[in-house]
Short mmCIF file of C-alpha atoms in Angstrom, two decimals:
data_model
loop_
_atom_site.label_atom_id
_atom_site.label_comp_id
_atom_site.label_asym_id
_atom_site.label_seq_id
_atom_site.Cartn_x
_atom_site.Cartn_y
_atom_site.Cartn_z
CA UNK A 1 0.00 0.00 0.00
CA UNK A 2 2.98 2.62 0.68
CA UNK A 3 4.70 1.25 -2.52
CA UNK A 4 1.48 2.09 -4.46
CA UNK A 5 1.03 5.62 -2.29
CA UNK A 6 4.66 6.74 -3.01
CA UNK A 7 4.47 5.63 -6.80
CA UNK A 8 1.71 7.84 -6.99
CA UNK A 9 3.21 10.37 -5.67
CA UNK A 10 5.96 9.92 -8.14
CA UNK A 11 3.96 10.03 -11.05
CA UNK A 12 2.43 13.19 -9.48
CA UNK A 13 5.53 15.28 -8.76
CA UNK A 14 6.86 14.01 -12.71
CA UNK A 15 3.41 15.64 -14.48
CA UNK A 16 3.70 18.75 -12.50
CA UNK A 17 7.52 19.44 -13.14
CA UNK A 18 5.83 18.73 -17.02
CA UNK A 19 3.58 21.20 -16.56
CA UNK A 20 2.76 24.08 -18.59
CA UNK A 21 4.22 27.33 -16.63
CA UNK A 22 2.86 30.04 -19.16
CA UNK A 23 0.43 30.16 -22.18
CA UNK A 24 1.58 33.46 -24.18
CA UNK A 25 -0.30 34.80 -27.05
CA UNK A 26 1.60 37.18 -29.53
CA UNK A 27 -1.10 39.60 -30.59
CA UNK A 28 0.35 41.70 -33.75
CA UNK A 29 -1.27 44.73 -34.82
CA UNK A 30 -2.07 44.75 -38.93
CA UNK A 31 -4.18 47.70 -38.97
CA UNK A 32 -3.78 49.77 -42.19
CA UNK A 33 -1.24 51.85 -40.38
CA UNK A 34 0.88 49.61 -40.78
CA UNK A 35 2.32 49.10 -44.62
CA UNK A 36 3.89 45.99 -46.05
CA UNK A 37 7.60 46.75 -44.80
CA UNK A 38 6.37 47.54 -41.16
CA UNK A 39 4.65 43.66 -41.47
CA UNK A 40 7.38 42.03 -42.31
CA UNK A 41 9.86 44.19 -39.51
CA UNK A 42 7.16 42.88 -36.96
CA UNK A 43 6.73 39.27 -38.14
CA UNK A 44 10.93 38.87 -39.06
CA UNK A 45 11.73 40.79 -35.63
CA UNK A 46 9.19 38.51 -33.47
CA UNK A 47 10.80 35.13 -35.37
CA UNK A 48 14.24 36.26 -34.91
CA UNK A 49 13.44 36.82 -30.97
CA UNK A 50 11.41 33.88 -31.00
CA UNK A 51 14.54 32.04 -32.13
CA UNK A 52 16.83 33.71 -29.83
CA UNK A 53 19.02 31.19 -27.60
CA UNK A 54 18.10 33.24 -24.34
CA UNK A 55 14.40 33.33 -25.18
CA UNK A 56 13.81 30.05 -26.61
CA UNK A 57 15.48 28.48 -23.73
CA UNK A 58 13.03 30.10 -21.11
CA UNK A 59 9.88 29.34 -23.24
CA UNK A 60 11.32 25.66 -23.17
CA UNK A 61 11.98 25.65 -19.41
CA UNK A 62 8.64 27.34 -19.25
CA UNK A 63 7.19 24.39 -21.32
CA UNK A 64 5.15 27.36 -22.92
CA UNK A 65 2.25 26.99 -25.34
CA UNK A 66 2.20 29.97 -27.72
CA UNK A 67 -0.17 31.21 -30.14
CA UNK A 68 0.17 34.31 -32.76
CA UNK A 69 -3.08 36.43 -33.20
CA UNK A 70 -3.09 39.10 -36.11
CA UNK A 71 -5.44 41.77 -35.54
CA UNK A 72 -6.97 44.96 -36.60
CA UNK A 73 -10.51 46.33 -37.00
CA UNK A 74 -13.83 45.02 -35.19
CA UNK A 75 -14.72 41.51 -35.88
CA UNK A 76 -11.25 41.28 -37.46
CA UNK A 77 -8.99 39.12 -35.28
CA UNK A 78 -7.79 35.36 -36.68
CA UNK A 79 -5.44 32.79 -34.88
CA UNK A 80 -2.10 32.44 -37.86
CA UNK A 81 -0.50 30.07 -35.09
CA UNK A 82 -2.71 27.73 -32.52
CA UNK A 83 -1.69 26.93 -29.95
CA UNK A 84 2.25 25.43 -29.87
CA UNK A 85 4.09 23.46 -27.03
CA UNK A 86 7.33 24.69 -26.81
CA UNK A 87 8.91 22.05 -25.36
CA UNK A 88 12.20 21.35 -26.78
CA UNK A 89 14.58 23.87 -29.16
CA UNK A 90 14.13 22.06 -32.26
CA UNK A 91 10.10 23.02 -31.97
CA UNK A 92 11.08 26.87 -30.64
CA UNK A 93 13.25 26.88 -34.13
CA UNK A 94 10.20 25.54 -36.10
CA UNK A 95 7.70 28.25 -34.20
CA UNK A 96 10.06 30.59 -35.12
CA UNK A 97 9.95 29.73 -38.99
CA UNK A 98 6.41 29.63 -39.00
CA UNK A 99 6.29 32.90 -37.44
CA UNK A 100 8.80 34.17 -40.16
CA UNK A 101 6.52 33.00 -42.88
CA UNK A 102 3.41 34.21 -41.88
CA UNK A 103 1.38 35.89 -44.54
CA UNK A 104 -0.07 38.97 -43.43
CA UNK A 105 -4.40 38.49 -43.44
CA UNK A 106 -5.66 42.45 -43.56
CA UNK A 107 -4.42 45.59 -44.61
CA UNK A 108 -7.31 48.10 -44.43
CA UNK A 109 -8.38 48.37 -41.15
CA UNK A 110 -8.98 50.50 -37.96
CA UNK A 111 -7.75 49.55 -34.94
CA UNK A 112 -9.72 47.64 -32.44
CA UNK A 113 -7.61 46.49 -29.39
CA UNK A 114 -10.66 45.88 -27.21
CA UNK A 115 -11.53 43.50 -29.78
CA UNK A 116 -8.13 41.73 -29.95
CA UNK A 117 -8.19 41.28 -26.07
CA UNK A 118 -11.54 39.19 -26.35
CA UNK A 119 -9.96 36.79 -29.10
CA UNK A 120 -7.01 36.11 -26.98
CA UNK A 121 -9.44 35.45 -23.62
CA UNK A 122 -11.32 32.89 -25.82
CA UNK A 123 -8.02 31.78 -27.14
CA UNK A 124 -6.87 30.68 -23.21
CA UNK A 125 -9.88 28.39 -22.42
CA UNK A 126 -8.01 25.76 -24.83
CA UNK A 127 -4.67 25.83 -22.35
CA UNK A 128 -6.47 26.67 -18.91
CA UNK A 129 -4.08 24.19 -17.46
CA UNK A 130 -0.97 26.62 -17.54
CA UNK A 131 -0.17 28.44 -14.76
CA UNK A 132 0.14 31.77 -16.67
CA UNK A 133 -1.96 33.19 -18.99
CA UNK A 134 0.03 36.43 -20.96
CA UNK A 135 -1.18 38.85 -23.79
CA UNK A 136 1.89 40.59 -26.09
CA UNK A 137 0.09 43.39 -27.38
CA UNK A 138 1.93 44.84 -30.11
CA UNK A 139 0.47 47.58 -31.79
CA UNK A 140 1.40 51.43 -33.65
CA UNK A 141 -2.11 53.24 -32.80
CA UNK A 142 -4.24 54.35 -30.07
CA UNK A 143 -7.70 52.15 -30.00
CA UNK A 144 -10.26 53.97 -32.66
CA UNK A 145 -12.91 50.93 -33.29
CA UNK A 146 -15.11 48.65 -31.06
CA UNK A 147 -14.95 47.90 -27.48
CA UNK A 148 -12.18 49.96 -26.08
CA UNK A 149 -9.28 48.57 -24.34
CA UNK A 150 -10.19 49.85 -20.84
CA UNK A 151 -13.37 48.57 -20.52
CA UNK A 152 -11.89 44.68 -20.96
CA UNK A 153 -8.89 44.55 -19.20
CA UNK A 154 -10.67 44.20 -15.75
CA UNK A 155 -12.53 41.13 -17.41
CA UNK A 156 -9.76 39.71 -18.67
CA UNK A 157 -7.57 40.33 -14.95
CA UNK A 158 -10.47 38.56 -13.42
CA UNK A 159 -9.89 35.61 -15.13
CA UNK A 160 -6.05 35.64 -14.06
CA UNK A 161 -4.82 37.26 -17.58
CA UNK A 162 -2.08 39.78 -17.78
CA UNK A 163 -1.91 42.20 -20.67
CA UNK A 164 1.61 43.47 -21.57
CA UNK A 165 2.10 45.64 -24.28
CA UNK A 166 4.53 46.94 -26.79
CA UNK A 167 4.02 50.59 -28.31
CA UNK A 168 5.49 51.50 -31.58
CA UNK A 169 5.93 55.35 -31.91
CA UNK A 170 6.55 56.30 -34.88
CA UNK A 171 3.58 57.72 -35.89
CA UNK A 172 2.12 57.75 -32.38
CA UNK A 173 4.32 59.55 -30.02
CA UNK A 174 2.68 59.19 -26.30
CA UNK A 175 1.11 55.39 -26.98
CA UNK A 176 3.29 54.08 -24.04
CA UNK A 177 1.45 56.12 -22.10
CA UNK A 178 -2.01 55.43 -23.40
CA UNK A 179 -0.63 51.47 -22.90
CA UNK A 180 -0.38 52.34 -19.59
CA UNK A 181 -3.37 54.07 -18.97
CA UNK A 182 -5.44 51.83 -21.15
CA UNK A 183 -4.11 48.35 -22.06
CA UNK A 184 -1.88 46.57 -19.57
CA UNK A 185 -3.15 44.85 -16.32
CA UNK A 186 -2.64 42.53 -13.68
CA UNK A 187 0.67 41.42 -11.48
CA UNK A 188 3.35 42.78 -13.03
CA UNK A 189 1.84 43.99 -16.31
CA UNK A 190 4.15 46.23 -18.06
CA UNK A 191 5.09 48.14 -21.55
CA UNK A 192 7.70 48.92 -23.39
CA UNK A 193 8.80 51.29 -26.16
CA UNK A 194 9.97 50.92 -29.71
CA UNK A 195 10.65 54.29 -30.98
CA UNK A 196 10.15 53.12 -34.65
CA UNK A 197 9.52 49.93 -36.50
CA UNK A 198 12.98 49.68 -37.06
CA UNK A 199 13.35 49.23 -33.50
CA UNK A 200 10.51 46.57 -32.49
CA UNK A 201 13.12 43.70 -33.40
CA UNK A 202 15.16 44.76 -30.27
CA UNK A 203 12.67 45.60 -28.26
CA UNK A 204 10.18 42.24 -28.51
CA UNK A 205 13.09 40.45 -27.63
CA UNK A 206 13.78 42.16 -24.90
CA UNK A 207 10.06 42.14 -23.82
CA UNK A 208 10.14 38.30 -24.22
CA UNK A 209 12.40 37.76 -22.09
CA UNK A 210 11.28 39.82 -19.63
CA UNK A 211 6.89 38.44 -19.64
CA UNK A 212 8.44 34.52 -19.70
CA UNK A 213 10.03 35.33 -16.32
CA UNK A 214 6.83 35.99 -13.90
CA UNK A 215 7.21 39.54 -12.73
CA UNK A 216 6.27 41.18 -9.46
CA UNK A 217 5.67 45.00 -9.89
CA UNK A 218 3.88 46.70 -12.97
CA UNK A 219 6.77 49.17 -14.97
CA UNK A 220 6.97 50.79 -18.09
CA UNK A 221 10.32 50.24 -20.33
CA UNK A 222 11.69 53.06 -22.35
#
């Protein structure tokens, strides 16, 4: 009877050391702000961090599930990338070229990131066994279209999501602080700054690294 106790207990302790730590989803802005160049700066930059030795290595010791979520206008949100373990480097390196070699679904529309917040909080239900639930906001433009950001954070927060985002300037100076104000939420919920497109590839990987790691206080990055 102990034998069959302390096997169980074994088999216990195993799965949860398997367990999925964090279930991130990449939400990338494709409003019509952004042209085709921008696009391919976001989706290159996001593989090449993605692929990263640092960053790959935490999703793996994370044994993350990630999913990439292009969005833009109202009723305008669609999964490119379900749901992926990330359990070994050889499937980080594959994410990553799928990532790379995503083609790009809208190019005309407003920008709704109320809307893109609801498509990730459906998106979760599928991994609610991960201990973290994370949403990479990535986007150039304040909110303009649908719910707005503010008024879904709290719903998402009460469901144990945090909302980090990443605020691309270059035609927007002052979105970090609408980020702030508007977009992220929950324990340790922070944003950070690209100053231009050509900067995002820097800057997501430096956000990645940072949202794999659980955080304790909110900041915003410059």
């Amino acid at each position: 009877m102990r034998f069959a106790i302390f096997i169980l207990g074994w088999l216990f302790s195993a799965l949860s050391a398997r367990a999925c730590e964090l279930a991130l989803v990449l939400a990338v802005d494709v409003s019509g702000s952004v042209d085709s160049r921008e696009y391919r700066v976001q989706m290159q930059g996001l593989a090449d961090a993605m692929a990263d030795s640092a960053v790959s290595e935490a999703l793996v010791a994370a044994k993350a599930r990630v999913l990439l979520l292009q969005w833009t206008g109202s009723s305008r949100q669609r999964i490119s990338i379900p749901w992926t373990a990330v359990e070994d480097f050889e499937t980080a390196d594959a994410l990553a070229a799928r990532i790379a070699e995503t083609p790009r679904v809208w190019r005309n529309f407003s920008t709704a990131i109320g809307e893109a917040l609801l498509a990730a909080e459906v998106a979760f239900l599928d991994v609610a066994e991960c201990k973290r639930h994370v949403v990479d906001v990535s986007g150039d433009g304040f909110s303009n279209e649908g719910i707005v950001p503010e008024n879904v954070r709290q719903k998402l927060g009460a469901s144990g999501i945090i909302i980090n985002g990443l605020a691309i300037e270059e035609s927007q100076p002052g979105l970090t602080e609408y980020f702030r104000e508007n977009l992220i939420w929950g324990p340790g919920a922070f944003a950070v700054t690209a100053d231009t497109f050509d900067d995002y590839p820097k800057r997501i990987r430096q956000k990645l690294l940072r949202e794999i790691t659980k955080q304790v206080s909110s900041l915003d990055v410059r």
